[in-house]
């Protein structure tokens, strides 16, 4: 009971913060606009001149007067960079390479309708993009149930689990023996067989973009990312020179401070990915390892902040290679290009350091709990993995957002709105445990398995190959979900098959030759993409080898011999959807590409 009151207090507190900071109208925040400039505005850093004046000075007379009158009309003021200048010169240069320095925010009249302003400012043809701040929401906003003392006592008596964690027997999502008495088909991610293959993930950093993870939870504390320079450094000093002072475990972007505030949503997600295994307490986690071999989780507390994009930039700049996201924009079809730009930064720049497990990053999103076939951003973005939720019976949960753009299904439970025991059991703040459900809980299953796969194949796998391995062997659940065919992604993720993907024991053995390096990738272009009747593969060098086309769950659809610079592949009789193309030459070089057939 004490715990419940604590959480009630926490959620009231965070709600208050969000209410205080922002007023939204139709999913768009009042009082602020974002611009992307066409070129760099401020060459010199003359701080005595306001950025607004610099912007005006940079325009010709006619444009200047047009913009000035708009700014006056809408009380525009306080122009500043959306992605603040990094105090670290090499990071700042990297950010510039991706155009992040071109994004600015402008405060405007609180009473103006932002959508009208976007139209007015866009019409000036001064900016590359004009957009607002769209509302973002957690996909489980507070439905959870704490374990009761009686449950803790009963579960603790079970000692027949894969690990000695007392609650593992209740984690049907990992290993479903029909604990919940649910038929027809007990669903799980085949984790016990997966753990037979791989348990260690200590060299993988996962970033959790959410509220705060309870970094002191006894079942999580050994698997929290630690910035050693700050841990052993001087308080109040940016010891590693990354632009953030005392960022020991991550950053609180809401308050721009190093102190993250533990929240049920982020803490529950962290437990699914990486609660410590075989430590004799609580739950098990997919990539939790034991005795310090678990995944390293970075906590990025940003929800309600206007600066979501910075969390991706921070994650990529500080070592994360897999990004966990259980949030969506507030309204279907809406998205911010600035946020997508930041996600792209992570996809390209993550792992760009000596000894990193993978060059580039994998970004995983939940699909949302709208219970409909709608377009939810950022999950629907083709360069991220979108995960929807099923219950312990392999059926799509009622709340799950489903669509042709979904990539995978994973357990999230049926119990979101009643917070009951059919949901997922994991860690909660204040050293406790509880049930929560939703697509929020499905996405971290994919992240956890991804961390294990990446740890097994580090240095020998690209982000796209990692994605393909996760889809590989996903179990088709159409038979349990009539009416939702092709709208639950590749199917239910299977940890064992994902981990087996690159091993020599199956057909994919030549997918990447043992020990071949990702530097051996063939350079080529696949176009047009999306394709309707055919696509072409163009290579700078003469290509002598094989083209294989796979379905999204890893089944070989067809293969072609290739012996030229340009190859043309007809797809007119293909079903619409996503395919993977593997091109392998006779020297053992290869590359994986994704193509959408429309
Ligand atoms: Ca620092
Ligand atoms: Ca410090
Ligand atoms: Ca444990």
Coordinates of C-alpha atoms and ligand atoms in Angstrom, one line a residue:
X1 CA 0.0 0.0 0.0
X2 CA 2.8 2.3 0.9
X3 CA 4.2 1.7 -2.6
X4 CA 1.0 2.5 -4.3
X5 CA 0.7 5.8 -2.6
X6 CA 4.3 6.5 -3.6
X7 CA 3.4 6.0 -7.2
X8 CA 0.3 7.9 -7.0
X9 CA 2.4 10.8 -5.7
X10 CA 4.9 10.3 -8.5
X11 CA 2.4 10.3 -11.3
X12 CA 0.6 13.3 -10.0
X13 CA 3.9 15.1 -9.8
X14 CA 4.9 14.3 -13.4
X15 CA 1.4 15.1 -14.7
X16 CA 1.7 18.5 -13.0
X17 CA 5.0 19.1 -14.7
X18 CA 3.6 18.5 -18.1
X19 CA 0.5 20.6 -17.5
X20 CA 2.7 23.4 -16.3
X21 CA 5.0 23.3 -19.3
X22 CA 2.7 23.0 -22.2
X23 CA -0.7 23.7 -23.6
X24 CA -1.7 21.7 -26.6
X25 CA -4.4 22.4 -29.2
X26 CA -5.3 19.5 -31.5
X27 CA -2.0 17.8 -30.6
X28 CA 0.1 20.9 -31.3
X29 CA 1.8 22.9 -28.6
X30 CA 0.8 26.5 -28.3
X31 CA 3.3 29.4 -28.2
X32 CA 6.2 27.9 -30.1
X33 CA 7.3 27.2 -33.7
X34 CA 10.3 25.3 -35.1
X35 CA 12.2 26.2 -38.3
X36 CA 14.8 24.5 -40.3
X37 CA 17.0 27.1 -42.0
X38 CA 18.1 26.6 -45.6
X39 CA 21.7 27.4 -44.7
X40 CA 23.6 28.2 -41.7
X41 CA 22.4 31.5 -40.2
X42 CA 25.1 32.5 -37.8
X43 CA 28.7 32.3 -38.9
X44 CA 30.2 34.4 -36.3
X45 CA 29.2 34.1 -32.7
X46 CA 28.6 37.7 -31.8
X47 CA 26.5 37.2 -28.7
X48 CA 25.7 40.9 -28.6
X49 CA 23.5 40.6 -31.7
X50 CA 20.3 38.6 -31.1
X51 CA 19.8 35.5 -33.3
X52 CA 16.6 37.1 -34.5
X53 CA 18.5 40.1 -35.7
X54 CA 21.0 37.9 -37.4
X55 CA 18.3 36.0 -39.2
X56 CA 16.8 39.2 -40.4
X57 CA 20.1 40.6 -41.5
X58 CA 20.8 37.5 -43.6
X59 CA 17.8 38.2 -45.8
X60 CA 17.3 40.5 -48.7
X61 CA 15.2 43.6 -48.1
X62 CA 12.0 42.2 -49.4
X63 CA 12.2 39.0 -47.5
X64 CA 13.4 40.8 -44.4
X65 CA 10.3 43.0 -44.4
X66 CA 8.0 40.1 -45.0
X67 CA 9.5 38.1 -42.1
X68 CA 9.6 41.1 -39.8
X69 CA 5.9 41.8 -40.3
X70 CA 5.1 38.1 -39.5
X71 CA 7.3 38.2 -36.4
X72 CA 5.7 41.4 -35.2
X73 CA 2.2 40.1 -35.9
X74 CA 2.7 36.9 -33.9
X75 CA 4.9 38.4 -31.2
X76 CA 7.9 36.3 -32.3
X77 CA 10.9 36.4 -29.9
X78 CA 13.7 34.3 -28.4
X79 CA 15.0 32.5 -31.4
X80 CA 17.4 29.7 -30.4
X81 CA 18.8 26.5 -31.5
X82 CA 16.6 23.4 -31.0
X83 CA 19.7 21.2 -30.7
X84 CA 21.9 23.3 -28.5
X85 CA 25.5 23.9 -29.6
X86 CA 27.7 21.2 -28.1
X87 CA 30.6 22.4 -26.0
X88 CA 32.5 19.5 -27.5
X89 CA 33.9 20.7 -30.8
X90 CA 34.1 17.3 -32.5
X91 CA 30.5 16.4 -31.4
X92 CA 29.3 19.8 -32.7
X93 CA 30.9 19.1 -36.1
X94 CA 29.2 15.7 -36.2
X95 CA 25.8 17.3 -35.4
X96 CA 26.4 19.9 -38.2
X97 CA 27.1 17.1 -40.7
X98 CA 23.5 16.0 -40.1
X99 CA 22.1 19.6 -40.3
X100 CA 21.0 19.6 -36.6
X101 CA 22.4 23.1 -36.2
X102 CA 19.9 24.4 -38.8
X103 CA 16.9 23.8 -36.5
X104 CA 15.7 26.8 -34.5
X105 CA 12.7 27.5 -32.2
X106 CA 10.8 30.8 -32.0
X107 CA 8.5 31.7 -29.2
X108 CA 5.2 33.1 -30.5
X109 CA 1.9 34.5 -29.3
X110 CA 0.3 31.9 -27.0
X111 CA -3.1 32.7 -28.5
X112 CA -2.2 32.0 -32.1
X113 CA -3.2 28.8 -33.8
X114 CA 0.1 27.1 -34.6
X115 CA -1.2 25.3 -37.7
X116 CA -2.1 28.7 -39.3
X117 CA 1.4 30.1 -38.3
X118 CA 3.1 27.1 -40.0
X119 CA 1.2 28.0 -43.2
X120 CA 2.0 31.7 -43.0
X121 CA 5.7 31.2 -42.2
X122 CA 6.1 28.4 -44.8
X123 CA 4.6 30.7 -47.5
X124 CA 7.6 33.1 -47.0
X125 CA 9.9 30.5 -48.7
X126 CA 12.6 31.5 -46.2
X127 CA 12.8 28.2 -44.3
X128 CA 13.4 24.6 -45.4
X129 CA 10.7 23.4 -43.0
X130 CA 8.4 25.0 -40.6
X131 CA 6.7 22.9 -38.0
X132 CA 5.2 22.8 -34.5
X133 CA 5.8 20.8 -31.4
X134 CA 3.5 17.9 -31.5
X135 CA 2.2 16.1 -28.4
X136 CA 3.8 12.8 -27.5
X137 CA 2.3 10.2 -25.3
X138 CA 3.4 7.2 -23.3
X139 CA 1.6 4.1 -24.6
X140 CA 0.7 3.0 -21.1
X141 CA -0.1 6.1 -19.1
X142 CA -0.6 4.6 -15.7
X143 CA -2.3 1.2 -15.7
X144 CA -0.3 -1.1 -13.5
X145 CA -0.7 -3.4 -10.5
X146 CA 1.8 -3.9 -7.8
X147 CA 2.6 -7.5 -6.7
X148 CA 0.7 -8.2 -3.5
X149 CA 2.4 -9.5 -0.4
X150 CA 0.5 -12.8 -0.9
X151 CA 1.7 -13.1 -4.5
X152 CA 5.3 -12.4 -3.5
X153 CA 5.1 -15.1 -0.8
X154 CA 3.5 -17.7 -3.2
X155 CA 5.8 -17.0 -6.1
X156 CA 8.9 -17.0 -3.9
X157 CA 8.2 -20.6 -3.1
X158 CA 8.7 -21.6 -6.7
X159 CA 12.3 -22.8 -7.2
X160 CA 12.1 -24.7 -10.3
X161 CA 13.0 -22.0 -12.8
X162 CA 15.7 -21.6 -15.5
X163 CA 17.3 -19.1 -13.1
X164 CA 16.9 -18.7 -9.4
X165 CA 14.9 -15.5 -9.7
X166 CA 11.7 -16.3 -7.8
X167 CA 9.2 -14.6 -10.1
X168 CA 10.5 -16.1 -13.3
X169 CA 7.9 -18.8 -13.2
X170 CA 5.3 -16.0 -13.6
X171 CA 7.0 -14.5 -16.7
X172 CA 4.8 -16.3 -19.3
X173 CA 6.1 -13.8 -21.8
X174 CA 9.5 -15.5 -21.7
X175 CA 8.4 -19.1 -21.2
X176 CA 4.7 -20.0 -21.4
X177 CA 3.7 -23.2 -19.8
X178 CA 0.1 -22.2 -19.6
X179 CA 0.6 -20.4 -16.3
X180 CA -2.4 -18.3 -17.0
X181 CA -4.5 -21.3 -18.1
X182 CA -5.0 -19.6 -21.4
X183 CA -5.7 -21.4 -24.7
X184 CA -5.5 -22.1 -27.6
X185 CA -1.9 -21.4 -28.1
X186 CA 0.4 -20.3 -25.3
X187 CA 2.6 -17.5 -26.6
X188 CA 6.1 -16.6 -25.5
X189 CA 9.4 -15.4 -27.0
X190 CA 11.0 -18.9 -26.6
X191 CA 13.5 -17.3 -24.2
X192 CA 14.7 -20.5 -22.4
X193 CA 15.9 -21.9 -25.7
X194 CA 17.4 -18.5 -26.5
X195 CA 19.2 -18.4 -23.1
X196 CA 20.7 -21.8 -24.0
X197 CA 22.5 -20.0 -26.8
X198 CA 23.3 -16.5 -25.4
X199 CA 23.0 -14.8 -22.0
X200 CA 25.8 -12.3 -22.1
X201 CA 25.2 -8.7 -23.4
X202 CA 27.6 -6.8 -21.3
X203 CA 29.2 -5.0 -24.3
X204 CA 25.9 -3.6 -25.6
X205 CA 24.5 -0.2 -24.5
X206 CA 20.7 0.3 -24.8
X207 CA 19.2 3.7 -24.5
X208 CA 15.7 4.0 -22.9
X209 CA 13.9 7.1 -24.1
X210 CA 11.1 7.5 -21.6
X211 CA 10.7 8.9 -18.1
X212 CA 13.4 7.8 -15.6
X213 CA 14.5 4.3 -14.8
X214 CA 15.0 3.5 -11.1
X215 CA 18.8 3.1 -11.3
X216 CA 19.0 1.9 -7.7
X217 CA 16.5 -0.9 -8.1
X218 CA 18.4 -4.0 -6.7
X219 CA 17.4 -6.1 -9.7
X220 CA 18.6 -3.4 -12.2
X221 CA 21.5 -1.6 -10.6
X222 CA 24.2 -3.8 -12.0
X223 CA 22.9 -3.4 -15.5
X224 CA 22.7 0.4 -15.6
X225 CA 25.0 2.2 -18.0
X226 CA 27.8 4.0 -16.1
X227 CA 29.8 6.9 -17.4
X228 CA 33.0 6.0 -15.6
X229 CA 34.6 9.4 -16.1
X230 CA 31.7 11.1 -14.3
X231 CA 31.3 8.4 -11.6
X232 CA 35.0 8.8 -10.7
X233 CA 35.1 12.5 -11.6
X234 CA 34.4 15.7 -9.9
X235 CA 30.9 16.8 -9.0
X236 CA 29.9 19.9 -10.9
X237 CA 32.5 19.2 -13.6
X238 CA 31.9 17.7 -17.1
X239 CA 34.6 15.2 -16.6
X240 CA 34.3 13.4 -20.0
X241 CA 33.7 16.7 -21.9
X242 CA 30.6 15.5 -23.6
X243 CA 28.7 18.7 -22.7
X244 CA 26.7 17.2 -19.8
X245 CA 27.8 17.7 -16.2
X246 CA 27.7 14.6 -13.9
X247 CA 25.8 12.4 -16.4
X248 CA 26.6 9.2 -14.6
X249 CA 23.7 7.0 -15.9
X250 CA 22.1 9.2 -18.6
X251 CA 20.3 12.6 -18.5
X252 CA 17.1 14.2 -17.5
X253 CA 16.1 16.3 -20.5
X254 CA 12.9 17.6 -18.9
X255 CA 14.8 19.4 -16.2
X256 CA 18.2 19.6 -17.9
X257 CA 19.9 17.8 -15.0
X258 CA 21.7 14.6 -14.2
X259 CA 19.0 13.5 -11.8
X260 CA 16.5 11.1 -13.4
X261 CA 13.3 10.6 -11.6
X262 CA 12.2 6.9 -11.3
X263 CA 8.9 6.2 -13.0
X264 CA 6.9 3.0 -13.3
X265 CA 6.8 3.0 -17.1
X266 CA 10.6 3.3 -17.7
X267 CA 11.5 1.0 -14.8
X268 CA 9.1 -1.7 -16.0
X269 CA 10.6 -1.5 -19.5
X270 CA 14.1 -1.7 -18.1
X271 CA 13.3 -4.9 -16.2
X272 CA 12.0 -6.6 -19.3
X273 CA 15.2 -5.8 -21.2
X274 CA 17.7 -6.2 -18.5
X275 CA 16.6 -7.2 -14.9
X276 CA 19.6 -9.2 -13.5
X277 CA 19.3 -13.0 -13.9
X278 CA 20.2 -15.7 -11.4
X279 CA 20.7 -13.2 -8.6
X280 CA 18.1 -14.8 -6.4
X281 CA 15.7 -11.9 -6.4
X282 CA 12.7 -10.7 -8.3
X283 CA 12.3 -11.2 -12.1
X284 CA 14.6 -12.2 -14.9
X285 CA 15.4 -10.0 -17.8
X286 CA 16.0 -10.9 -21.5
X287 CA 19.5 -9.5 -21.7
X288 CA 20.0 -9.3 -17.9
X289 CA 23.0 -11.7 -17.7
X290 CA 24.4 -12.7 -14.4
X291 CA 27.4 -11.6 -12.3
X292 CA 27.8 -8.4 -14.3
X293 CA 27.3 -9.8 -17.8
X294 CA 24.0 -8.0 -18.4
X295 CA 23.2 -5.3 -21.0
X296 CA 24.0 -1.7 -20.0
X297 CA 20.9 0.5 -19.9
X298 CA 21.2 4.3 -20.3
X299 CA 18.2 6.2 -18.9
X300 CA 17.1 9.3 -20.9
X301 CA 14.3 11.0 -19.1
X302 CA 12.7 13.3 -21.6
X303 CA 8.9 12.9 -21.8
X304 CA 7.1 16.2 -21.7
X305 CA 10.3 17.9 -22.7
X306 CA 10.3 19.8 -26.0
X307 CA 13.7 18.5 -26.8
X308 CA 13.0 14.8 -27.5
X309 CA 15.5 14.8 -30.3
X310 CA 18.4 15.6 -28.0
X311 CA 17.9 12.2 -26.3
X312 CA 18.8 10.4 -29.6
X313 CA 21.8 12.7 -30.2
X314 CA 23.0 12.0 -26.6
X315 CA 22.4 8.3 -26.9
X316 CA 24.4 8.0 -30.1
X317 CA 27.2 10.3 -28.9
X318 CA 27.6 8.3 -25.7
X319 CA 27.8 4.7 -26.9
X320 CA 24.3 3.4 -27.2
X321 CA 23.6 1.2 -30.3
X322 CA 20.0 0.1 -29.6
X323 CA 17.3 2.6 -28.8
X324 CA 14.1 1.6 -26.9
X325 CA 11.0 3.7 -27.4
X326 CA 7.5 3.2 -26.0
X327 CA 5.8 6.4 -27.0
X328 CA 4.0 7.8 -30.0
X329 CA 2.9 11.2 -31.2
X330 CA -0.5 12.1 -29.7
X331 CA -2.5 12.0 -32.9
X332 CA -2.4 9.7 -36.0
X333 CA -0.5 10.9 -39.1
X334 CA 1.3 13.7 -37.2
X335 CA 5.1 13.8 -36.9
X336 CA 7.9 16.2 -36.5
X337 CA 10.7 16.2 -39.1
X338 CA 13.1 17.5 -36.4
X339 CA 12.5 14.3 -34.4
X340 CA 12.9 12.1 -37.4
X341 CA 16.2 13.9 -38.2
X342 CA 17.4 13.1 -34.7
X343 CA 16.3 9.4 -35.0
X344 CA 18.2 9.3 -38.3
X345 CA 21.2 10.7 -36.5
X346 CA 21.1 7.8 -34.1
X347 CA 20.6 5.2 -36.9
X348 CA 23.7 6.5 -38.8
X349 CA 26.0 7.8 -36.0
X350 CA 25.4 5.3 -33.2
X351 CA 28.4 3.0 -32.7
X352 CA 30.7 5.3 -34.5
X353 CA 33.7 4.7 -32.1
X354 CA 36.6 2.4 -31.8
X355 CA 35.6 -1.1 -30.6
X356 CA 31.9 -0.5 -30.9
X357 CA 29.8 -3.7 -31.4
X358 CA 28.1 -2.3 -34.5
X359 CA 28.4 0.7 -36.8
X360 CA 25.0 2.4 -36.8
X361 CA 22.0 2.0 -34.5
X362 CA 18.8 0.0 -34.3
X363 CA 15.7 2.0 -33.2
X364 CA 12.7 0.1 -31.8
X365 CA 9.2 1.7 -31.2
X366 CA 5.9 0.3 -30.0
X367 CA 3.0 0.8 -32.3
X368 CA 0.7 2.4 -29.8
X369 CA -2.5 1.5 -27.9
X370 CA -5.1 3.0 -30.2
X371 CA -6.6 -0.4 -31.0
X372 CA -7.0 0.5 -34.7
X373 CA -5.3 0.4 -38.1
X374 CA -3.9 4.0 -38.0
X375 CA -0.7 5.6 -39.0
X376 CA 1.3 6.3 -35.8
X377 CA 4.6 8.0 -35.9
X378 CA 7.5 7.4 -35.3
X379 CA 6.7 3.7 -35.2
X380 CA 5.5 3.7 -38.9
X381 CA 8.8 5.2 -40.1
X382 CA 10.4 2.7 -42.4
X383 CA 13.8 3.0 -40.8
X384 CA 12.6 1.9 -37.3
X385 CA 11.2 -1.4 -36.0
X386 CA 7.6 -1.2 -35.0
X387 CA 6.3 -3.7 -32.4
X388 CA 2.7 -4.5 -31.6
X389 CA 1.4 -6.5 -28.6
X390 CA -0.2 -9.9 -28.2
X391 CA -1.6 -11.7 -25.1
X392 CA -0.5 -15.0 -23.6
X393 CA -2.9 -16.7 -26.0
X394 CA -1.2 -15.5 -29.2
X395 CA -4.1 -13.2 -29.9
X396 CA -3.6 -9.5 -30.7
X397 CA -4.4 -7.5 -27.6
X398 CA -7.6 -5.3 -28.1
X399 CA -5.7 -2.1 -27.5
X400 CA -2.9 -2.9 -30.0
X401 CA -2.4 -0.6 -33.0
X402 CA -2.0 -2.9 -36.0
X403 CA -1.2 -2.1 -39.6
X404 CA 0.7 -3.1 -42.7
X405 CA 3.6 -1.0 -41.4
X406 CA 4.0 -3.1 -38.2
X407 CA 7.3 -5.1 -38.2
X408 CA 7.0 -7.6 -35.3
X409 CA 4.7 -8.8 -32.5
X410 CA 5.8 -9.5 -28.9
X411 CA 4.0 -10.1 -25.6
X412 CA 2.4 -7.1 -24.0
X413 CA -0.5 -8.9 -22.4
X414 CA -4.3 -8.4 -22.5
X415 CA -4.5 -6.7 -19.1
X416 CA -3.6 -3.1 -19.8
X417 CA -6.7 -1.5 -18.6
X418 CA -7.3 -3.7 -15.6
X419 CA -3.6 -4.0 -14.8
X420 CA -4.2 -7.6 -14.0
X421 CA -2.0 -10.7 -13.9
X422 CA -2.4 -11.4 -17.6
X423 CA -0.1 -8.4 -18.2
X424 CA 3.7 -8.5 -18.0
X425 CA 5.5 -8.8 -14.7
X426 CA 8.6 -6.7 -14.3
X427 CA 10.5 -4.3 -12.0
X428 CA 8.8 -1.2 -10.5
X429 CA 10.5 1.8 -8.7
X430 CA 11.3 1.6 -5.0
X431 CA 12.7 -2.0 -5.1
X432 CA 9.3 -3.4 -6.0
X433 CA 7.6 -5.4 -8.8
X434 CA 4.3 -5.3 -10.6
X435 CA 2.2 -6.0 -13.7
X436 CA 1.8 -3.6 -16.6
X437 CA 0.5 -4.2 -20.1
X438 CA 0.5 -2.5 -23.5
X439 CA 2.5 -2.2 -26.7
X440 CA 4.9 -0.3 -24.3
X441 CA 5.8 -3.7 -22.8
X442 CA 6.0 -5.5 -26.2
X443 CA 8.7 -3.2 -27.7
X444 CA 11.4 -4.0 -25.0
X445 CA 11.1 -7.7 -25.7
X446 CA 12.5 -7.0 -29.2
X447 CA 15.1 -4.7 -27.7
X448 CA 16.3 -7.3 -25.2
X449 CA 16.6 -10.0 -27.9
X450 CA 18.4 -7.5 -30.2
X451 CA 20.9 -6.9 -27.4
X452 CA 21.6 -10.7 -27.1
X453 CA 21.9 -11.1 -30.9
X454 CA 24.2 -8.1 -31.2
X455 CA 26.4 -9.3 -28.4
X456 CA 26.7 -12.7 -30.1
X457 CA 27.6 -11.3 -33.5
X458 CA 29.3 -8.0 -32.5
X459 CA 31.6 -6.5 -35.1
X460 CA 30.1 -8.8 -37.8
X461 CA 26.6 -7.4 -38.2
X462 CA 25.0 -4.3 -39.6
X463 CA 21.9 -2.7 -38.2
X464 CA 19.8 -4.0 -41.1
X465 CA 21.2 -7.5 -40.6
X466 CA 20.3 -7.2 -36.9
X467 CA 16.7 -6.2 -37.9
X468 CA 16.6 -9.2 -40.3
X469 CA 17.8 -11.6 -37.6
X470 CA 15.0 -10.4 -35.2
X471 CA 12.4 -11.0 -37.9
X472 CA 14.0 -14.3 -38.9
X473 CA 11.9 -17.2 -37.8
X474 CA 9.3 -15.0 -36.2
X475 CA 6.3 -17.2 -35.6
X476 CA 3.3 -16.6 -37.8
X477 CA 0.2 -15.9 -35.6
X478 CA -2.3 -15.2 -38.4
X479 CA -4.3 -18.4 -37.5
X480 CA -5.1 -17.0 -34.1
X481 CA -5.9 -13.6 -35.5
X482 CA -8.4 -13.8 -38.3
X483 CA -8.9 -10.4 -39.9
X484 CA -5.5 -9.1 -39.0
X485 CA -3.4 -11.0 -41.6
X486 CA -0.3 -9.0 -42.7
X487 CA -1.0 -6.4 -40.0
X488 CA 1.0 -7.9 -37.1
X489 CA 4.4 -7.7 -38.9
X490 CA 6.6 -10.8 -39.4
X491 CA 4.9 -12.4 -36.4
X492 CA 5.8 -13.2 -32.8
X493 CA 9.5 -12.8 -32.2
X494 CA 11.4 -16.0 -31.3
X495 CA 14.6 -15.5 -29.3
X496 CA 16.1 -18.9 -30.2
X497 CA 15.6 -18.4 -34.0
X498 CA 16.8 -14.8 -33.9
X499 CA 20.0 -16.0 -32.1
X500 CA 20.4 -18.9 -34.5
X501 CA 20.2 -16.7 -37.6
X502 CA 23.8 -16.3 -38.5
X503 CA 24.9 -19.7 -37.1
X504 CA 26.2 -22.4 -39.5
X505 CA 23.4 -24.8 -38.7
X506 CA 20.8 -23.5 -41.2
X507 CA 20.2 -22.2 -44.6
X508 CA 21.4 -18.7 -43.7
X509 CA 24.9 -19.9 -43.2
X510 CA 26.2 -18.1 -46.2
X511 CA 24.2 -15.0 -45.2
X512 CA 27.5 -13.6 -43.9
X513 CA 30.5 -15.8 -44.1
X514 CA 32.0 -16.6 -40.8
X515 CA 34.2 -13.8 -39.6
X516 CA 33.6 -11.8 -42.7
X517 CA 33.7 -8.1 -41.7
X518 CA 31.0 -5.6 -42.4
X519 CA 33.7 -3.5 -44.1
X520 CA 33.5 -6.1 -46.9
X521 CA 30.1 -4.8 -47.9
X522 CA 29.5 -4.4 -51.6
X523 CA 28.6 -0.9 -52.7
X524 CA 25.5 -0.8 -54.8
X525 CA 22.2 1.0 -55.3
X526 CA 18.8 -0.6 -55.4
X527 CA 16.1 1.5 -57.2
X528 CA 13.4 2.5 -57.5
X529 CA 12.4 2.0 -53.9
X530 CA 9.4 1.5 -53.4
X531 CA 9.1 -0.6 -56.5
X532 CA 6.0 -1.7 -58.3
X533 CA 6.8 -3.8 -61.4
X534 CA 10.6 -4.2 -61.2
X535 CA 13.7 -2.9 -59.5
X536 CA 17.3 -2.5 -60.6
X537 CA 20.5 -3.2 -58.8
X538 CA 23.4 -1.0 -59.9
X539 CA 26.9 -1.7 -58.8
X540 CA 30.0 0.4 -59.6
X541 CA 32.0 -2.8 -60.0
X542 CA 31.2 -5.8 -62.1
X543 CA 29.1 -8.0 -60.0
X544 CA 29.5 -11.8 -60.2
X545 CA 27.4 -13.6 -57.7
X546 CA 23.9 -14.2 -56.4
X547 CA 20.9 -12.1 -55.5
X548 CA 18.6 -13.6 -52.9
X549 CA 15.2 -12.2 -52.0
X550 CA 13.7 -13.0 -48.6
X551 CA 10.3 -12.4 -47.0
X552 CA 10.3 -10.3 -43.8
X553 CA 10.4 -13.4 -41.7
X554 CA 13.4 -14.7 -43.4
X555 CA 12.0 -17.2 -45.9
X556 CA 13.9 -17.3 -49.2
X557 CA 11.5 -16.2 -51.9
X558 CA 13.7 -16.5 -54.9
X559 CA 17.3 -16.3 -55.9
X560 CA 19.0 -15.1 -59.2
X561 CA 22.5 -15.5 -60.6
X562 CA 24.0 -12.2 -61.5
X563 CA 26.8 -11.4 -63.8
X564 CA 26.8 -7.7 -64.7
X565 CA 26.9 -4.2 -63.4
X566 CA 23.1 -3.7 -63.7
X567 CA 20.5 -6.3 -62.9
X568 CA 16.8 -6.0 -63.3
X569 CA 14.4 -8.0 -61.1
X570 CA 10.7 -8.3 -61.8
X571 CA 8.4 -8.1 -58.8
X572 CA 5.1 -7.7 -60.7
X573 CA 3.9 -11.0 -59.2
X574 CA 5.1 -10.3 -55.7
X575 CA 2.6 -9.7 -52.9
X576 CA 2.8 -6.1 -51.7
X577 CA 5.0 -5.5 -48.7
X578 CA 8.6 -5.4 -47.5
X579 CA 11.4 -7.7 -48.7
X580 CA 15.0 -8.1 -47.9
X581 CA 17.5 -8.4 -50.8
X582 CA 20.8 -10.1 -50.1
X583 CA 23.6 -9.7 -52.7
X584 CA 26.6 -12.0 -52.4
X585 CA 29.6 -12.0 -54.7
X586 CA 32.0 -14.9 -55.4
X587 CA 34.7 -13.3 -53.2
X588 CA 32.4 -13.5 -50.2
X589 CA 31.5 -9.9 -50.1
X590 CA 27.8 -9.2 -49.5
X591 CA 25.2 -6.6 -48.6
X592 CA 21.7 -6.6 -47.3
X593 CA 19.1 -4.1 -48.5
X594 CA 15.4 -3.6 -47.8
X595 CA 12.8 -2.9 -50.6
X596 CA 9.2 -2.1 -50.4
X597 CA 6.9 -3.5 -53.2
X598 CA 3.8 -1.5 -53.7
Ligands
LIG1 CA1 29.7 14.6 -18.9
LIG2 CA1 31.4 15.3 -12.9
LIG3 CA1 16.6 -11.1 -10.9

